[in-house]
mmCIF file of C-alpha atoms in Angstrom:
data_model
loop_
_atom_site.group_PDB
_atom_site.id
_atom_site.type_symbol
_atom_site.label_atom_id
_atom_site.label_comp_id
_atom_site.label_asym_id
_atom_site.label_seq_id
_atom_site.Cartn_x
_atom_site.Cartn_y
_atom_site.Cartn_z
ATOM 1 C CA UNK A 1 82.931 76.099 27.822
ATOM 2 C CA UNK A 2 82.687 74.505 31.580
ATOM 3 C CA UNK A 3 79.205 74.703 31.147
ATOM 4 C CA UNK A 4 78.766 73.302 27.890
ATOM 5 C CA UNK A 5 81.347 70.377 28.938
ATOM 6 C CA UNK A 6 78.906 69.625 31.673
ATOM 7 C CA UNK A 7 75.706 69.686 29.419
ATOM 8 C CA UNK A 8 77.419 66.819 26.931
ATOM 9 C CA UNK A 9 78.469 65.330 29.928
ATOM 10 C CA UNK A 10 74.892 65.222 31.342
ATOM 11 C CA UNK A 11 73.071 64.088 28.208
ATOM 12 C CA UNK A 12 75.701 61.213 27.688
ATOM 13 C CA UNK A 13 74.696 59.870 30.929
ATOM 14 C CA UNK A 14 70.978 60.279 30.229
ATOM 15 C CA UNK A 15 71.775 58.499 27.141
ATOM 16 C CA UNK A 16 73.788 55.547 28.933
ATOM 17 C CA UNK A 17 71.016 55.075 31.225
ATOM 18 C CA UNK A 18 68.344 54.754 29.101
ATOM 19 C CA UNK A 19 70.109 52.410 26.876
ATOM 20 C CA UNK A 20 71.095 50.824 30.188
ATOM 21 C CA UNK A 21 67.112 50.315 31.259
ATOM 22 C CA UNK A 22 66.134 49.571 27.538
ATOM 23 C CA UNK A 23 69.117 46.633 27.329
ATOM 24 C CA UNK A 24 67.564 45.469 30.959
ATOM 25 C CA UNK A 25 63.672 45.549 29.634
ATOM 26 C CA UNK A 26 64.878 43.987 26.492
ATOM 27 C CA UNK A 27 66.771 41.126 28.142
ATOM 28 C CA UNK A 28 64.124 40.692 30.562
ATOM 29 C CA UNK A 29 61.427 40.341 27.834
ATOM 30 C CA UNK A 30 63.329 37.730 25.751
ATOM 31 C CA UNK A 31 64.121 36.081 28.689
ATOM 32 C CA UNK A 32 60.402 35.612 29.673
ATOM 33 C CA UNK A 33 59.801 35.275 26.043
ATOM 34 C CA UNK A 34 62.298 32.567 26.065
ATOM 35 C CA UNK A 35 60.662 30.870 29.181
ATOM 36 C CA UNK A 36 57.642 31.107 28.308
ATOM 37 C CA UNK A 37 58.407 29.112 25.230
ATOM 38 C CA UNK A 38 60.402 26.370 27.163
ATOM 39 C CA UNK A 39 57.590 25.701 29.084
ATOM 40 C CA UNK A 40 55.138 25.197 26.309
ATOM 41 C CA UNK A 41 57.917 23.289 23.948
ATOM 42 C CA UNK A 42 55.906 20.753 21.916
ATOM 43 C CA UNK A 43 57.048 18.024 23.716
ATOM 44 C CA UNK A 44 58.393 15.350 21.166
ATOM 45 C CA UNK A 45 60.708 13.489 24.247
ATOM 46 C CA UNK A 46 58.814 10.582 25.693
ATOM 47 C CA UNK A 47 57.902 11.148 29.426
ATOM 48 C CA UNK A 48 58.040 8.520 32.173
ATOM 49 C CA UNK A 49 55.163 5.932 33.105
ATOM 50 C CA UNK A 50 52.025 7.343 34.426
ATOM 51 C CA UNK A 51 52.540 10.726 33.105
ATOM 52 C CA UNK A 52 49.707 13.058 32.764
ATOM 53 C CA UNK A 53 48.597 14.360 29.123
ATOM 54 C CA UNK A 54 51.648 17.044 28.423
ATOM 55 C CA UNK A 55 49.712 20.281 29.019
ATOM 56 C CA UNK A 56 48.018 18.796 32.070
ATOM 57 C CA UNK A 57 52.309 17.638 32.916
ATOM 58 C CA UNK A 58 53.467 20.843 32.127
ATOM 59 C CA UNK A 59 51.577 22.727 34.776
ATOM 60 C CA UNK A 60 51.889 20.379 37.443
ATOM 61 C CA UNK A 61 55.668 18.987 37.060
ATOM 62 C CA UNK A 62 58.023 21.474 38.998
ATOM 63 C CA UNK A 63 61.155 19.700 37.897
ATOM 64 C CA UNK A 64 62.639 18.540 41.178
ATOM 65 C CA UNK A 65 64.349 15.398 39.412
ATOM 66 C CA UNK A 66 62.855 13.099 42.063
ATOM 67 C CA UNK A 67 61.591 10.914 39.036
ATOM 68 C CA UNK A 68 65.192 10.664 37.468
ATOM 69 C CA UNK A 69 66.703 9.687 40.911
ATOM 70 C CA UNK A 70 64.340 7.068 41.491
ATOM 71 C CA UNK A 71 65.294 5.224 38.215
ATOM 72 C CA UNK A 72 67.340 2.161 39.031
ATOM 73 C CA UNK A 73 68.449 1.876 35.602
ATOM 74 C CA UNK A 74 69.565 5.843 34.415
ATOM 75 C CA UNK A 75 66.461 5.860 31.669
ATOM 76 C CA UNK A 76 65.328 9.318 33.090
ATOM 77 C CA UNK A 77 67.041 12.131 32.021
ATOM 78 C CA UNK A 78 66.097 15.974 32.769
ATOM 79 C CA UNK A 79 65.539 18.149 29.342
ATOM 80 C CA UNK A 80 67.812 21.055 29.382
ATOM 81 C CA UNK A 81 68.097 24.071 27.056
ATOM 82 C CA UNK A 82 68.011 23.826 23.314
ATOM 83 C CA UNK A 83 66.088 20.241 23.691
ATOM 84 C CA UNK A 84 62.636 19.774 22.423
ATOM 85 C CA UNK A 85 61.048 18.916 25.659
ATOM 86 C CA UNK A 86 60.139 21.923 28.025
ATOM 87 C CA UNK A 87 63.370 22.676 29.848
ATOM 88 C CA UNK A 88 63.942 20.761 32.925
ATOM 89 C CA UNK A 89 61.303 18.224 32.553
ATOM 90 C CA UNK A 90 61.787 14.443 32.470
ATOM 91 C CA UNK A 91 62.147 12.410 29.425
ATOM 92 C CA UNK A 92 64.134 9.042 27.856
ATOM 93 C CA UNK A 93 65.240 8.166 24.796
ATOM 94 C CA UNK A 94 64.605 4.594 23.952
ATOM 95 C CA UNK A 95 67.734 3.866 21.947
ATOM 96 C CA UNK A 96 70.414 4.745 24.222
ATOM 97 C CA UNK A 97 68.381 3.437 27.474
ATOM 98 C CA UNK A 98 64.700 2.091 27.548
ATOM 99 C CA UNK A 99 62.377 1.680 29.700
ATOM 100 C CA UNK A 100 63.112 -1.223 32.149
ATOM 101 C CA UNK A 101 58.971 -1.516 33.020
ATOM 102 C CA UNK A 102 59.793 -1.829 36.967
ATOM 103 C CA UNK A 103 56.578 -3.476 38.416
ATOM 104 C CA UNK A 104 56.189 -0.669 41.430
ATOM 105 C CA UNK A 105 57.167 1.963 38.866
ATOM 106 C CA UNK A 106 59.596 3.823 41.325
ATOM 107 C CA UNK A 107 59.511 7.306 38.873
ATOM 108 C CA UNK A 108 55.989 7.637 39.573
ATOM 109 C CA UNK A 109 55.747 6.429 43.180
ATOM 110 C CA UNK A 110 58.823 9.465 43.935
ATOM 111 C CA UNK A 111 56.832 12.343 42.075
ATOM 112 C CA UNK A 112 55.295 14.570 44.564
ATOM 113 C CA UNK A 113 52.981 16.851 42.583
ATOM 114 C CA UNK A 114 51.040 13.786 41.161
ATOM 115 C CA UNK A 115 52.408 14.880 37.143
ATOM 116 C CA UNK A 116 53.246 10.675 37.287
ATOM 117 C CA UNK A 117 50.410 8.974 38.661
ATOM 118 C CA UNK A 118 51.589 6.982 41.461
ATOM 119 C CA UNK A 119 48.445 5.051 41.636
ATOM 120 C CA UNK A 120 49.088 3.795 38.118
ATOM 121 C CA UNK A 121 47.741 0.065 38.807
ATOM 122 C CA UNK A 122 50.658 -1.784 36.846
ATOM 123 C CA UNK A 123 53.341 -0.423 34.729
ATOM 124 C CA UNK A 124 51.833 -2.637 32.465
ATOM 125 C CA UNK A 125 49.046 0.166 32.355
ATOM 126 C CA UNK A 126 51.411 2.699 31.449
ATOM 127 C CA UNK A 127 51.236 4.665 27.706
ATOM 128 C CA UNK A 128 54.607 6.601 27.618
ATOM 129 C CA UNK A 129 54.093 6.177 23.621
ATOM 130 C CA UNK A 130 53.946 3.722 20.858
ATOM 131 C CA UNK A 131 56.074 1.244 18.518
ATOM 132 C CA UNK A 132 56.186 2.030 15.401
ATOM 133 C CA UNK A 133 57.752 0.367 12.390
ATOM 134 C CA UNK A 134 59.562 2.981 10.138
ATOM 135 C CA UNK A 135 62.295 1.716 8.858
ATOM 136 C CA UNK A 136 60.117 -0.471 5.342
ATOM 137 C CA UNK A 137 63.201 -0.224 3.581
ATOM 138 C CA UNK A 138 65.661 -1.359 6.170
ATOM 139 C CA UNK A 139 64.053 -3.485 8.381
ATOM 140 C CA UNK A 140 65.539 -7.317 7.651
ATOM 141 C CA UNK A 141 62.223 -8.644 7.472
ATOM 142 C CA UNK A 142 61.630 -6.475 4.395
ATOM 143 C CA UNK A 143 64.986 -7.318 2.781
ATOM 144 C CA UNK A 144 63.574 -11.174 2.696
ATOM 145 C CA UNK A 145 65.556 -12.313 5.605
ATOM 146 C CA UNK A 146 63.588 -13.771 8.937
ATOM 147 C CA UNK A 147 64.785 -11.462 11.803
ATOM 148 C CA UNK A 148 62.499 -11.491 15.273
ATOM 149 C CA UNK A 149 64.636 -9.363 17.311
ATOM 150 C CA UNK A 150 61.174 -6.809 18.026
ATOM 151 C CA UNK A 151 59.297 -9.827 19.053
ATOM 152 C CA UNK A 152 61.814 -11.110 21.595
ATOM 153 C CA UNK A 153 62.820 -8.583 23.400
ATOM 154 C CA UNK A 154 59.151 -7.003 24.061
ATOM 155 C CA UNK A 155 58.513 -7.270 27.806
ATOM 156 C CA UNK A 156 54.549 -7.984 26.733
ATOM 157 C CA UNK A 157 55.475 -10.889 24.486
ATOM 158 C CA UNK A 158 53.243 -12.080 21.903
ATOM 159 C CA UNK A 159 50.781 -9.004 22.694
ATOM 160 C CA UNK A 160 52.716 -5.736 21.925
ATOM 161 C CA UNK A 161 54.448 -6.957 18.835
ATOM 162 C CA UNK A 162 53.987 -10.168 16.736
ATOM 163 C CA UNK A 163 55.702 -11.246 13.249
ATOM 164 C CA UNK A 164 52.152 -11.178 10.885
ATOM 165 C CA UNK A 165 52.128 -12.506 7.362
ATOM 166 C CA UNK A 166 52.450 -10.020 4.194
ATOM 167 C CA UNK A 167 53.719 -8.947 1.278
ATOM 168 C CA UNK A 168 56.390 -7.225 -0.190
ATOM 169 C CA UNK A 169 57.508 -7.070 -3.566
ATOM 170 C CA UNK A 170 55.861 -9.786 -4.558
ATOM 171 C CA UNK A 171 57.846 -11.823 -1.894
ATOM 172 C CA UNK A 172 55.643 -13.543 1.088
ATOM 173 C CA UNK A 173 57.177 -12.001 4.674
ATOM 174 C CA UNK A 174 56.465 -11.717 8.177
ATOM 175 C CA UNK A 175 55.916 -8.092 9.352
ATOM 176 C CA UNK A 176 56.573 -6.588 12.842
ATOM 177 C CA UNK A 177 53.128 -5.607 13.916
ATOM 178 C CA UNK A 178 52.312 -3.151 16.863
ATOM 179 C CA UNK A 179 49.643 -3.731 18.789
ATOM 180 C CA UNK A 180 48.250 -0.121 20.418
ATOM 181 C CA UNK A 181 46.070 -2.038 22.741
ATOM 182 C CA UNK A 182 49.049 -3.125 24.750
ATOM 183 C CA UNK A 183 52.213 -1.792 23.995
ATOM 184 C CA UNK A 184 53.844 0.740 26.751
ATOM 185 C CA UNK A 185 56.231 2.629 24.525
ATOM 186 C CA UNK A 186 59.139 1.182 26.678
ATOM 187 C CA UNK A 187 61.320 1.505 23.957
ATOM 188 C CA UNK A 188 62.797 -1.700 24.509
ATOM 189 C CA UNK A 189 62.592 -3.097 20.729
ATOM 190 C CA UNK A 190 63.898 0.516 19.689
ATOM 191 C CA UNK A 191 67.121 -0.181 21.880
ATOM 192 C CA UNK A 192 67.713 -3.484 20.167
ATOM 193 C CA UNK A 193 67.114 -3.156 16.630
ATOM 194 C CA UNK A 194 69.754 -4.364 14.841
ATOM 195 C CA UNK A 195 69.857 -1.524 12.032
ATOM 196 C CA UNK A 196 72.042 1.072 11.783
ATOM 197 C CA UNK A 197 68.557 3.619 12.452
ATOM 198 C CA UNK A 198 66.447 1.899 14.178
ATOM 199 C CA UNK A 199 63.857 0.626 11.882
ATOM 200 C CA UNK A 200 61.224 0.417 14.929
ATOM 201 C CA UNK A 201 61.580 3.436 16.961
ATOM 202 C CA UNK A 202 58.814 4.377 19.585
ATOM 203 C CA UNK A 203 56.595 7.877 19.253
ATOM 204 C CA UNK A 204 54.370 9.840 21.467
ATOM 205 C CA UNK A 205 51.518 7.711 21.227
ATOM 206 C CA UNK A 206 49.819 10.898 19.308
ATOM 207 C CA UNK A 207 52.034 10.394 16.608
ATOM 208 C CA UNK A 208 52.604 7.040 16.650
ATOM 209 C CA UNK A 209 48.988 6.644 15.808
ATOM 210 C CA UNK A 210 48.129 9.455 13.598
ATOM 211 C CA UNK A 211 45.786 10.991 14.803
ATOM 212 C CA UNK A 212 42.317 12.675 13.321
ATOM 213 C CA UNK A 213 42.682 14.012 9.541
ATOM 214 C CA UNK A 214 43.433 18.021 9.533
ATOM 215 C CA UNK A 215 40.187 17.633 7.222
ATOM 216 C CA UNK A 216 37.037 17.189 8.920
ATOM 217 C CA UNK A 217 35.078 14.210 7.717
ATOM 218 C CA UNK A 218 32.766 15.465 4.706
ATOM 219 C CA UNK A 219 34.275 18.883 4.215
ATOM 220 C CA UNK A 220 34.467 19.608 0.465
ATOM 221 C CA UNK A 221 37.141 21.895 -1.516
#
């Protein structure tokens, strides 16, 4: 009976630690699983001036923070878990606080792995992502009123966004119209929108401009 107590005994261990090394080997594999996919998180944040293209980012930022400290104005932010952007890597969100466009670009000049270029020439020069009017059915301009909020408040005046003539349901308007060629993605038109959503909100400049057709050119069927 003693020795059949000890045999249960035995096995029930043998039991508890296998279950004990296949809970560890599980947790570790979802937990590299779960890294893994943090640090290849399609990216839909907007990243600080001079950033490298995101895979090129991705494998050189080592998310010290230096960037976000350097901000003068709290626009930096680090991405933690659950967000879109891979975990621990810098990003802003235009709406709550733009991009302020320093002229020595202090984010980039504090990065120490070279993921923001600190030899960006002018912040001018930076492309954190692009203006883009999305809002057709709520932007003022659209309801027949003359609103030029966009136009004002974009640091490149008169280049990144101008008020061009259209159309609209048969009415005659003037349309907020990006410019690629020089807007930064600052987000500063996003922040002062006056609708509810903003109607102009900036994208990664991928988006923002569409990109190639998923159909080659040509390609029948």
């Amino acid at each position: 009976m003693a020795s059949e107590k000890r045999k249960v005994n035995r096995r029930t261990a043998i039991q508890e630690v296998a279950r004990g090394v296949g809970a560890v080997a599980l947790g570790g594999f979802t937990l590299a699983a779960l890294v893994k996919g943090a640090s290849r998180a399609d990216a839909r944040a907007l990243r600080p001036p001079g950033a490298l293209p995101e895979d090129d980012f991705l494998a050189t930022c080592v998310r010290c923070g230096l960037c976000v400290q350097a901000c003068p104005y709290g626009t930096l932010s680090l991405a933690e878990w659950g967000q879109e952007a891979a975990v621990g890597t810098p990003y802003y969100t235009p709406r709550q606080t733009p991009c302020y466009m320093c002229r020595d670009v202090p984010c980039a000049r504090a990065c120490p792995t070279g993921a923001l270029d600190r030899d960006i020439p002018s912040i001018t020069d930076a492309r954190m992502g692009l203006a883009v009017l999305v809002g057709h059915e709520d932007c003022l301009n659209y309801k027949g009123m003359n609103c030029s909020i966009c136009v004002r408040v974009c640091p490149i005046r008169g280049k990144a966004i101008t008020l061009e003539p259209g159309e609209w349901k048969g009415r005659k308007i003037k349309i907020p119209t990006v410019h690629s060629e020089y807007c930064t993605g600052c987000g500063t038109c996003e922040k002062h929108c006056v609708t509810g959503h903003a109607s102009i909100r900036v994208l990664p400049r991928d988006l923002g401009k569409g990109g190639a057709g998923r159909n080659p050119a040509g390609r029948k069927g």
